Amino acid sequence: MFGYRVPAPDEAMLISGGRRGLGGAPFRVVTGHGKFVLPVFRKVRFLTLSMCESEVVETCVTKQGIALHVRAVIAFKVGNDTESIINAGQRFLSDQDQMSVLTGRIFAGHLRAIIGSMTVEEIVTERQKLAAEVLDTSKTEMAKIGLIVDSLQIQSIDDGDTGYIDAMSAPHKAAIQRQAQIAQAQANQAAAEAEQEAARRQAEYARQTAVVKAEYSAEVDRAQAHASQAGPLAQAHAQQEVLAAQTELAQRQAKLRQQELVAEVVKPAEADAERVRILAAAEAQRMKIQAEAAASYDRVALDRMLIDQLPQIVKEAAGGLAGANVNVLNGADGLGEIAAGLVAQGLTILDSVRQNLSGQNGQSAQGGQGSGEGRSGQGNGRLEIQGPDAASSGGAGPRPHTP
């Protein structure tokens, strides 16, 4: 549209004529949008807001009196605020290339002043500190002309033919060279060790290869020997199996024969022995019973014989009193007592004889059960009563006599 003007994104449009701008400026500032401008009555100019560059090459004297050739690059631009645009427009609108020239001169002066307060060592080792101090000291002055500095880079510092920087770096160079030599020696040593390790591995590989070949050859030889012995070994194994089978068959036959002998000889013999044992036990039991019966019979016969002899014993005892001189004091009672005493004496003799004969019969029954000869005189025992001499001699009267 005729009369409508629009600035570029990196430009500020300055409109002069008509009313004044902010702060009494002779123009109005328009950025980021267009504006209708009356032709003839208004004049439009454009101020760049893009980044500009200025290079500074200056010889500066340090605190130690050593001249240094310093080369620096400054990146700057016009500020985006209206005040900065007004300040820069009033100074550089007619010749905007003067911004780089003026900026370089400003920074050259600040650079000389700051380097003059530092030593070479500080300048060389602390370049960032040097740049920061230059920026700080120039910030106010640059703001007055509407410029702002984005960065300051110290590109090079050279002392010319003085050789101070080289002398200062000599120890470091020597140390670096020494470290380089050490590193080279270590690298050479590592290379030698690597070569030795490679040679050792090759030798080890060759040894293992030889061992494997030898083992393979030995295995082949064993296989061939085994193959050559396979036939005889198989025949020997077959014969061994035949012998084992024959041995097992012989053992089975022997076991079977043993069982037959047990059935034919041992079992009948055991049966005969058991029969003999049973018969012997039965015979012994029979003989024991017979012996006990005989002993019982002898006792009964003995008792009967003694009972039969009792009157004769009493008679013989009474006969002993026939020629004796006996005084009877109490009459009939005295005679009764004498008769009772004779009978009691006969019974005592009978008991004594029975006990002696019973002991003898028991011993005879234990000593000889086969013949039954233990009975006293074959059951015909007899008693003898002595005459009056025995009675008058103070004895107990009749006494038993065994033949």
CSV table of C-alpha atoms in Angstrom, one decimal:
chain,number,residue,atom,x,y,z
A,1,MET,CA,0.0,0.0,0.0
A,2,PHE,CA,1.3,3.4,-0.8
A,3,GLY,CA,2.7,5.2,2.3
A,4,TYR,CA,2.5,2.0,4.5
A,5,ARG,CA,6.1,0.9,5.5
A,6,VAL,CA,7.2,-2.2,7.4
A,7,PRO,CA,10.7,-2.7,8.9
A,8,ALA,CA,12.5,-6.1,8.5
A,9,PRO,CA,12.8,-8.3,11.6
A,10,ASP,CA,16.4,-7.2,12.2
A,11,GLU,CA,15.7,-3.5,11.6
A,12,ALA,CA,14.2,-0.6,13.4
A,13,MET,CA,12.1,1.9,11.4
A,14,LEU,CA,12.8,5.6,12.3
A,15,ILE,CA,10.1,8.1,11.3
A,16,SER,CA,11.1,11.7,11.4
A,17,GLY,CA,8.8,14.7,10.8
A,18,GLY,CA,5.6,15.3,12.7
A,19,ARG,CA,5.6,14.8,16.4
A,20,ARG,CA,8.8,13.9,18.3
A,21,GLY,CA,9.6,10.5,19.7
A,22,LEU,CA,10.2,9.1,23.2
A,23,GLY,CA,12.3,11.4,25.4
A,24,GLY,CA,12.2,14.2,22.9
A,25,ALA,CA,13.9,12.2,20.2
A,26,PRO,CA,13.7,13.7,16.7
A,27,PHE,CA,12.1,10.5,15.4
A,28,ARG,CA,9.7,7.8,16.3
A,29,VAL,CA,10.9,4.2,16.6
A,30,VAL,CA,8.8,1.4,15.1
A,31,THR,CA,9.9,-2.3,15.4
A,32,GLY,CA,8.1,-5.6,14.6
A,33,HIS,CA,5.1,-4.1,12.8
A,34,GLY,CA,4.3,-1.7,9.9
A,35,LYS,CA,3.0,1.9,10.0
A,36,PHE,CA,1.3,4.3,7.6
A,37,VAL,CA,3.7,7.1,6.7
A,38,LEU,CA,2.5,10.2,4.9
A,39,PRO,CA,4.6,10.9,1.9
A,40,VAL,CA,6.5,14.2,1.7
A,41,PHE,CA,5.5,15.0,5.2
A,42,ARG,CA,7.3,12.1,6.9
A,43,LYS,CA,10.7,10.6,6.2
A,44,VAL,CA,11.6,7.0,7.0
A,45,ARG,CA,15.1,5.6,7.7
A,46,PHE,CA,16.1,2.0,8.8
A,47,LEU,CA,18.7,1.1,11.5
A,48,THR,CA,20.1,-2.4,11.5
A,49,LEU,CA,19.6,-4.5,14.7
A,50,SER,CA,21.7,-7.4,13.4
A,51,MET,CA,24.9,-8.7,14.9
A,52,CYS,CA,28.1,-6.8,14.0
A,53,GLU,CA,31.7,-7.7,14.4
A,54,SER,CA,34.8,-5.6,15.2
A,55,GLU,CA,38.4,-6.8,15.3
A,56,VAL,CA,41.0,-5.3,17.6
A,57,VAL,CA,44.7,-5.7,17.0
A,58,GLU,CA,46.7,-3.8,19.6
A,59,THR,CA,50.1,-3.7,21.2
A,60,CYS,CA,49.8,-3.6,25.0
A,61,VAL,CA,52.4,-3.3,27.7
A,62,THR,CA,52.0,-5.6,30.7
A,63,LYS,CA,52.6,-4.8,34.4
A,64,GLN,CA,56.1,-6.3,33.9
A,65,GLY,CA,56.9,-3.9,31.0
A,66,ILE,CA,56.7,-6.6,28.4
A,67,ALA,CA,55.0,-5.6,25.1
A,68,LEU,CA,52.3,-8.0,23.9
A,69,HIS,CA,50.6,-8.1,20.6
A,70,VAL,CA,46.9,-8.9,21.4
A,71,ARG,CA,44.3,-9.8,18.9
A,72,ALA,CA,40.6,-9.8,19.9
A,73,VAL,CA,37.2,-10.0,18.3
A,74,ILE,CA,34.1,-8.3,19.6
A,75,ALA,CA,30.6,-9.3,18.7
A,76,PHE,CA,28.0,-6.5,19.3
A,77,LYS,CA,24.7,-5.1,18.2
A,78,VAL,CA,22.2,-2.3,18.8
A,79,GLY,CA,20.1,-2.9,21.8
A,80,ASN,CA,16.5,-4.0,21.3
A,81,ASP,CA,15.0,-1.4,23.6
A,82,THR,CA,13.8,2.0,22.3
A,83,GLU,CA,16.3,4.0,24.3
A,84,SER,CA,19.3,2.1,22.8
A,85,ILE,CA,17.8,2.4,19.3
A,86,ILE,CA,17.4,6.2,19.8
A,87,ASN,CA,21.0,6.5,21.0
A,88,ALA,CA,22.5,4.4,18.2
A,89,GLY,CA,20.3,6.1,15.6
A,90,GLN,CA,21.4,9.6,16.6
A,91,ARG,CA,25.1,8.5,16.3
A,92,PHE,CA,25.3,6.0,13.5
A,93,LEU,CA,22.2,6.4,11.3
A,94,SER,CA,23.9,8.3,8.6
A,95,ASP,CA,27.0,6.0,8.6
A,96,GLN,CA,26.3,2.7,10.3
A,97,ASP,CA,29.7,1.2,9.5
A,98,GLN,CA,31.2,3.6,12.1
A,99,MET,CA,29.8,1.3,14.8
A,100,SER,CA,32.5,-1.3,14.2
A,101,VAL,CA,35.2,1.3,14.0
A,102,LEU,CA,34.2,3.0,17.2
A,103,THR,CA,33.6,-0.2,19.1
A,104,GLY,CA,37.1,-1.4,18.1
A,105,ARG,CA,38.7,1.8,19.4
A,106,ILE,CA,36.7,1.7,22.7
A,107,PHE,CA,37.8,-1.9,23.3
A,108,ALA,CA,41.4,-1.3,22.3
A,109,GLY,CA,41.6,1.4,25.0
A,110,HIS,CA,40.1,-0.8,27.7
A,111,LEU,CA,42.2,-3.7,26.6
A,112,ARG,CA,45.4,-1.7,27.0
A,113,ALA,CA,44.4,-0.4,30.4
A,114,ILE,CA,43.5,-3.9,31.8
A,115,ILE,CA,46.6,-5.6,30.3
A,116,GLY,CA,48.7,-2.9,31.9
A,117,SER,CA,47.6,-4.1,35.3
A,118,MET,CA,48.3,-7.8,34.8
A,119,THR,CA,51.4,-10.0,34.4
A,120,VAL,CA,52.2,-12.1,31.3
A,121,GLU,CA,51.5,-15.3,33.3
A,122,GLU,CA,48.0,-14.0,34.3
A,123,ILE,CA,47.3,-12.9,30.8
A,124,VAL,CA,48.4,-16.2,29.2
A,125,THR,CA,46.8,-18.5,31.8
A,126,GLU,CA,43.6,-16.4,32.6
A,127,ARG,CA,42.3,-15.2,29.2
A,128,GLN,CA,38.7,-15.5,30.3
A,129,LYS,CA,39.4,-13.3,33.3
A,130,LEU,CA,40.9,-10.7,30.9
A,131,ALA,CA,37.9,-10.8,28.6
A,132,ALA,CA,35.4,-10.5,31.5
A,133,GLU,CA,37.2,-7.4,32.9
A,134,VAL,CA,37.3,-5.7,29.5
A,135,LEU,CA,33.5,-6.4,29.1
A,136,ASP,CA,32.8,-5.0,32.6
A,137,THR,CA,34.7,-1.8,32.1
A,138,SER,CA,33.3,-1.2,28.6
A,139,LYS,CA,29.6,-2.0,29.3
A,140,THR,CA,28.7,1.5,30.6
A,141,GLU,CA,30.4,3.3,27.7
A,142,MET,CA,28.9,1.0,25.1
A,143,ALA,CA,25.4,1.5,26.6
A,144,LYS,CA,25.7,5.2,26.1
A,145,ILE,CA,26.0,4.8,22.3
A,146,GLY,CA,23.2,2.2,22.3
A,147,LEU,CA,25.3,-0.9,21.7
A,148,ILE,CA,25.5,-4.1,23.7
A,149,VAL,CA,28.4,-6.6,23.5
A,150,ASP,CA,27.5,-10.3,23.2
A,151,SER,CA,31.0,-11.7,23.5
A,152,LEU,CA,34.7,-10.8,23.5
A,153,GLN,CA,37.3,-13.4,22.4
A,154,ILE,CA,41.0,-13.0,22.9
A,155,GLN,CA,42.3,-14.8,19.8
A,156,SER,CA,46.0,-14.5,20.2
A,157,ILE,CA,48.7,-13.1,22.5
A,158,ASP,CA,52.3,-12.7,21.2
A,159,ASP,CA,55.4,-11.2,22.7
A,160,GLY,CA,57.2,-10.8,19.4
A,161,ASP,CA,61.0,-11.4,19.6
A,162,THR,CA,61.1,-11.1,23.4
A,163,GLY,CA,60.8,-14.8,23.9
A,164,TYR,CA,59.2,-14.4,27.3
A,165,ILE,CA,56.3,-16.6,26.6
A,166,ASP,CA,58.5,-19.2,25.1
A,167,ALA,CA,60.8,-19.1,28.2
A,168,MET,CA,57.8,-19.3,30.4
A,169,SER,CA,56.5,-22.3,28.6
A,170,ALA,CA,60.0,-24.0,28.4
A,171,PRO,CA,59.5,-26.0,31.7
A,172,HIS,CA,56.1,-27.1,30.6
A,173,LYS,CA,57.5,-28.0,27.2
A,174,ALA,CA,60.3,-29.9,28.8
A,175,ALA,CA,57.8,-31.7,31.1
A,176,ILE,CA,55.6,-32.4,28.1
A,177,GLN,CA,58.6,-33.6,26.1
A,178,ARG,CA,59.6,-35.8,29.1
A,179,GLN,CA,56.1,-37.1,29.4
A,180,ALA,CA,56.1,-37.7,25.7
A,181,GLN,CA,59.4,-39.6,25.9
A,182,ILE,CA,58.1,-41.6,28.8
A,183,ALA,CA,54.9,-42.3,26.9
A,184,GLN,CA,56.9,-43.3,23.9
A,185,ALA,CA,59.1,-45.5,26.0
A,186,GLN,CA,56.0,-47.1,27.6
A,187,ALA,CA,54.5,-47.5,24.2
A,188,ASN,CA,57.7,-49.1,23.0
A,189,GLN,CA,57.8,-51.4,26.0
A,190,ALA,CA,54.2,-52.2,25.6
A,191,ALA,CA,54.8,-53.0,21.9
A,192,ALA,CA,57.8,-55.2,22.9
A,193,GLU,CA,55.7,-56.9,25.5
A,194,ALA,CA,52.9,-57.4,23.0
A,195,GLU,CA,55.4,-58.9,20.5
A,196,GLN,CA,56.7,-61.2,23.3
A,197,GLU,CA,53.2,-62.1,24.3
A,198,ALA,CA,52.4,-62.8,20.6
A,199,ALA,CA,55.5,-64.9,20.2
A,200,ARG,CA,54.7,-66.8,23.5
A,201,ARG,CA,51.1,-67.4,22.3
A,202,GLN,CA,52.4,-68.6,18.9
A,203,ALA,CA,54.9,-70.9,20.7
A,204,GLU,CA,52.1,-72.1,23.0
A,205,TYR,CA,49.8,-72.6,20.1
A,206,ALA,CA,52.5,-74.6,18.3
A,207,ARG,CA,53.1,-76.7,21.4
A,208,GLN,CA,49.4,-77.4,21.9
A,209,THR,CA,49.2,-78.2,18.2
A,210,ALA,CA,52.1,-80.7,18.5
A,211,VAL,CA,50.5,-82.2,21.6
A,212,VAL,CA,47.1,-82.6,19.9
A,213,LYS,CA,48.9,-84.1,16.9
A,214,ALA,CA,50.7,-86.5,19.1
A,215,GLU,CA,47.5,-87.4,21.0
A,216,TYR,CA,45.8,-87.9,17.7
A,217,SER,CA,48.6,-90.1,16.4
A,218,ALA,CA,48.5,-92.1,19.7
A,219,GLU,CA,44.8,-92.5,19.5
A,220,VAL,CA,45.1,-93.7,15.9
A,221,ASP,CA,47.7,-96.2,17.0
A,222,ARG,CA,45.6,-97.4,19.8
A,223,ALA,CA,42.6,-97.8,17.5
A,224,GLN,CA,44.7,-99.8,15.0
A,225,ALA,CA,46.0,-102.0,17.8
A,226,HIS,CA,42.6,-102.5,19.2
A,227,ALA,CA,41.3,-103.3,15.7
A,228,SER,CA,44.1,-105.9,15.2
A,229,GLN,CA,43.3,-107.4,18.6
A,230,ALA,CA,39.6,-107.4,18.1
A,231,GLY,CA,39.4,-110.9,16.6
A,232,PRO,CA,41.5,-112.7,19.3
A,233,LEU,CA,39.8,-110.7,22.1
A,234,ALA,CA,36.3,-111.6,20.7
A,235,GLN,CA,37.3,-115.2,20.6
A,236,ALA,CA,38.7,-115.1,24.1
A,237,HIS,CA,35.5,-113.4,25.3
A,238,ALA,CA,33.4,-116.0,23.6
A,239,GLN,CA,35.5,-118.9,25.2
A,240,GLN,CA,35.2,-117.1,28.6
A,241,GLU,CA,31.5,-116.9,28.2
A,242,VAL,CA,31.3,-120.6,27.3
A,243,LEU,CA,33.4,-121.5,30.4
A,244,ALA,CA,31.2,-119.3,32.5
A,245,ALA,CA,28.1,-121.0,31.2
A,246,GLN,CA,29.7,-124.5,31.8
A,247,THR,CA,30.7,-123.5,35.3
A,248,GLU,CA,27.2,-122.3,36.0
A,249,LEU,CA,25.8,-125.5,34.6
A,250,ALA,CA,28.2,-127.6,36.8
A,251,GLN,CA,27.2,-125.6,39.8
A,252,ARG,CA,23.5,-126.1,39.1
A,253,GLN,CA,24.1,-129.9,38.6
A,254,ALA,CA,26.1,-130.1,41.9
A,255,LYS,CA,23.4,-128.2,43.7
A,256,LEU,CA,20.8,-130.6,42.2
A,257,ARG,CA,22.8,-133.6,43.2
A,258,GLN,CA,23.2,-132.2,46.7
A,259,GLN,CA,19.4,-131.8,46.9
A,260,GLU,CA,19.0,-135.4,45.7
A,261,LEU,CA,21.5,-136.7,48.4
A,262,VAL,CA,19.6,-134.8,51.0
A,263,ALA,CA,16.4,-136.3,49.9
A,264,GLU,CA,17.8,-139.9,49.5
A,265,VAL,CA,20.2,-140.1,52.4
A,266,VAL,CA,20.0,-137.3,54.9
A,267,LYS,CA,16.3,-137.1,55.3
A,268,PRO,CA,15.8,-140.9,55.7
A,269,ALA,CA,18.8,-141.0,58.2
A,270,GLU,CA,17.2,-138.1,60.1
A,271,ALA,CA,13.9,-139.9,60.1
A,272,ASP,CA,15.5,-143.2,61.4
A,273,ALA,CA,17.4,-141.2,64.1
A,274,GLU,CA,14.2,-139.5,65.2
A,275,ARG,CA,12.4,-142.9,65.3
A,276,VAL,CA,15.2,-144.4,67.4
A,277,ARG,CA,15.2,-141.4,69.7
A,278,ILE,CA,11.5,-141.7,70.2
A,279,LEU,CA,11.7,-145.4,70.8
A,280,ALA,CA,14.5,-145.0,73.3
A,281,ALA,CA,12.6,-142.3,75.1
A,282,ALA,CA,9.5,-144.5,75.2
A,283,GLU,CA,11.6,-147.4,76.5
A,284,ALA,CA,13.2,-145.3,79.1
A,285,GLN,CA,9.8,-144.0,80.2
A,286,ARG,CA,8.5,-147.6,80.4
A,287,MET,CA,11.4,-148.7,82.5
A,288,LYS,CA,11.0,-145.8,84.8
A,289,ILE,CA,7.4,-146.6,85.2
A,290,GLN,CA,8.2,-150.3,85.8
A,291,ALA,CA,10.9,-149.3,88.4
A,292,GLU,CA,8.5,-147.0,90.2
A,293,ALA,CA,5.8,-149.8,90.2
A,294,ALA,CA,8.3,-152.4,91.5
A,295,ALA,CA,9.5,-150.1,94.2
A,296,SER,CA,5.8,-149.5,95.2
A,297,TYR,CA,5.2,-153.2,95.2
A,298,ASP,CA,8.2,-153.9,97.3
A,299,ARG,CA,7.1,-151.4,99.9
A,300,VAL,CA,3.6,-152.9,100.0
A,301,ALA,CA,5.1,-156.5,100.3
A,302,LEU,CA,7.5,-155.3,103.0
A,303,ASP,CA,4.8,-153.7,105.0
A,304,ARG,CA,2.7,-156.9,104.8
A,305,MET,CA,5.7,-159.0,105.8
A,306,LEU,CA,6.5,-156.8,108.8
A,307,ILE,CA,2.8,-156.8,109.9
A,308,ASP,CA,2.9,-160.6,109.7
A,309,GLN,CA,6.1,-160.7,111.7
A,310,LEU,CA,4.8,-158.3,114.4
A,311,PRO,CA,3.2,-161.0,116.6
A,312,GLN,CA,6.3,-163.0,116.4
A,313,ILE,CA,8.4,-160.0,117.4
A,314,VAL,CA,6.2,-159.4,120.4
A,315,LYS,CA,6.2,-163.0,121.2
A,316,GLU,CA,10.0,-163.2,121.1
A,317,ALA,CA,10.2,-160.1,123.3
A,318,ALA,CA,7.8,-161.5,125.7
A,319,GLY,CA,9.7,-164.8,125.7
A,320,GLY,CA,12.7,-162.9,127.0
A,321,LEU,CA,10.8,-162.1,130.1
A,322,ALA,CA,10.0,-165.7,130.8
A,323,GLY,CA,13.1,-166.4,132.9
A,324,ALA,CA,13.4,-162.8,134.2
A,325,ASN,CA,12.6,-161.8,137.8
A,326,VAL,CA,9.9,-159.2,137.4
A,327,ASN,CA,8.1,-157.5,140.3
A,328,VAL,CA,4.7,-156.2,139.5
A,329,LEU,CA,3.7,-153.5,141.9
A,330,ASN,CA,0.3,-152.3,140.7
A,331,GLY,CA,-1.3,-155.6,139.8
A,332,ALA,CA,-3.3,-156.0,136.7
A,333,ASP,CA,-2.5,-152.4,135.6
A,334,GLY,CA,1.2,-153.1,135.8
A,335,LEU,CA,0.9,-156.2,133.6
A,336,GLY,CA,-1.1,-154.2,131.1
A,337,GLU,CA,1.6,-151.5,131.0
A,338,ILE,CA,4.3,-154.2,130.4
A,339,ALA,CA,2.3,-155.7,127.5
A,340,ALA,CA,1.7,-152.2,126.0
A,341,GLY,CA,5.4,-151.5,126.2
A,342,LEU,CA,6.2,-154.8,124.4
A,343,VAL,CA,3.8,-153.9,121.6
A,344,ALA,CA,5.2,-150.3,121.3
A,345,GLN,CA,8.7,-151.7,121.2
A,346,GLY,CA,7.7,-154.0,118.4
A,347,LEU,CA,6.2,-151.1,116.4
A,348,THR,CA,9.4,-149.1,116.8
A,349,ILE,CA,11.4,-152.0,115.5
A,350,LEU,CA,9.0,-152.3,112.6
A,351,ASP,CA,9.3,-148.6,111.6
A,352,SER,CA,13.1,-148.7,111.8
A,353,VAL,CA,13.2,-151.8,109.5
A,354,ARG,CA,10.8,-150.2,107.0
A,355,GLN,CA,12.9,-147.0,106.7
A,356,ASN,CA,16.2,-148.9,106.2
A,357,LEU,CA,14.6,-151.1,103.6
A,358,SER,CA,13.0,-148.2,101.8
A,359,GLY,CA,16.4,-146.4,101.5
A,360,GLN,CA,18.0,-149.5,100.1
A,361,ASN,CA,15.2,-150.0,97.6
A,362,GLY,CA,15.4,-146.4,96.4
A,363,GLN,CA,19.2,-146.7,95.7
A,364,SER,CA,18.7,-150.0,94.0
A,365,ALA,CA,15.9,-148.5,91.7
A,366,GLN,CA,18.3,-145.6,90.7
A,367,GLY,CA,21.3,-147.8,90.0
A,368,GLY,CA,19.7,-150.6,88.0
A,369,GLN,CA,16.4,-150.2,86.4
A,370,GLY,CA,16.9,-152.9,83.7
A,371,SER,CA,16.8,-156.1,85.7
A,372,GLY,CA,14.6,-155.0,88.6
A,373,GLU,CA,17.1,-156.6,91.1
A,374,GLY,CA,17.0,-154.1,93.9
A,375,ARG,CA,14.4,-155.7,96.0
A,376,SER,CA,15.6,-157.0,99.4
A,377,GLY,CA,16.4,-160.7,99.1
A,378,GLN,CA,13.8,-160.9,96.3
A,379,GLY,CA,11.0,-159.9,98.7
A,380,ASN,CA,11.8,-162.6,101.3
A,381,GLY,CA,13.2,-160.5,104.2
A,382,ARG,CA,13.2,-162.1,107.7
A,383,LEU,CA,13.7,-161.0,111.3
A,384,GLU,CA,15.6,-162.7,114.1
A,385,ILE,CA,14.9,-162.1,117.7
A,386,GLN,CA,17.7,-162.9,120.1
A,387,GLY,CA,17.0,-164.6,123.4
A,388,PRO,CA,16.9,-163.5,126.9
A,389,ASP,CA,20.5,-162.4,126.9
A,390,ALA,CA,19.6,-159.5,124.8
A,391,ALA,CA,16.8,-158.4,127.0
A,392,SER,CA,18.8,-158.8,130.1
A,393,SER,CA,21.8,-156.9,128.8
A,394,GLY,CA,20.0,-153.6,129.0
A,395,GLY,CA,19.4,-153.2,125.3
A,396,ALA,CA,16.3,-151.9,123.6
A,397,GLY,CA,14.9,-155.4,123.2
A,398,PRO,CA,14.5,-157.1,119.9
A,399,ARG,CA,16.5,-155.5,117.0
A,400,PRO,CA,16.2,-156.0,113.3
A,401,HIS,CA,18.6,-158.1,111.4
A,402,THR,CA,19.0,-158.1,107.6
A,403,PRO,CA,20.7,-160.9,105.8
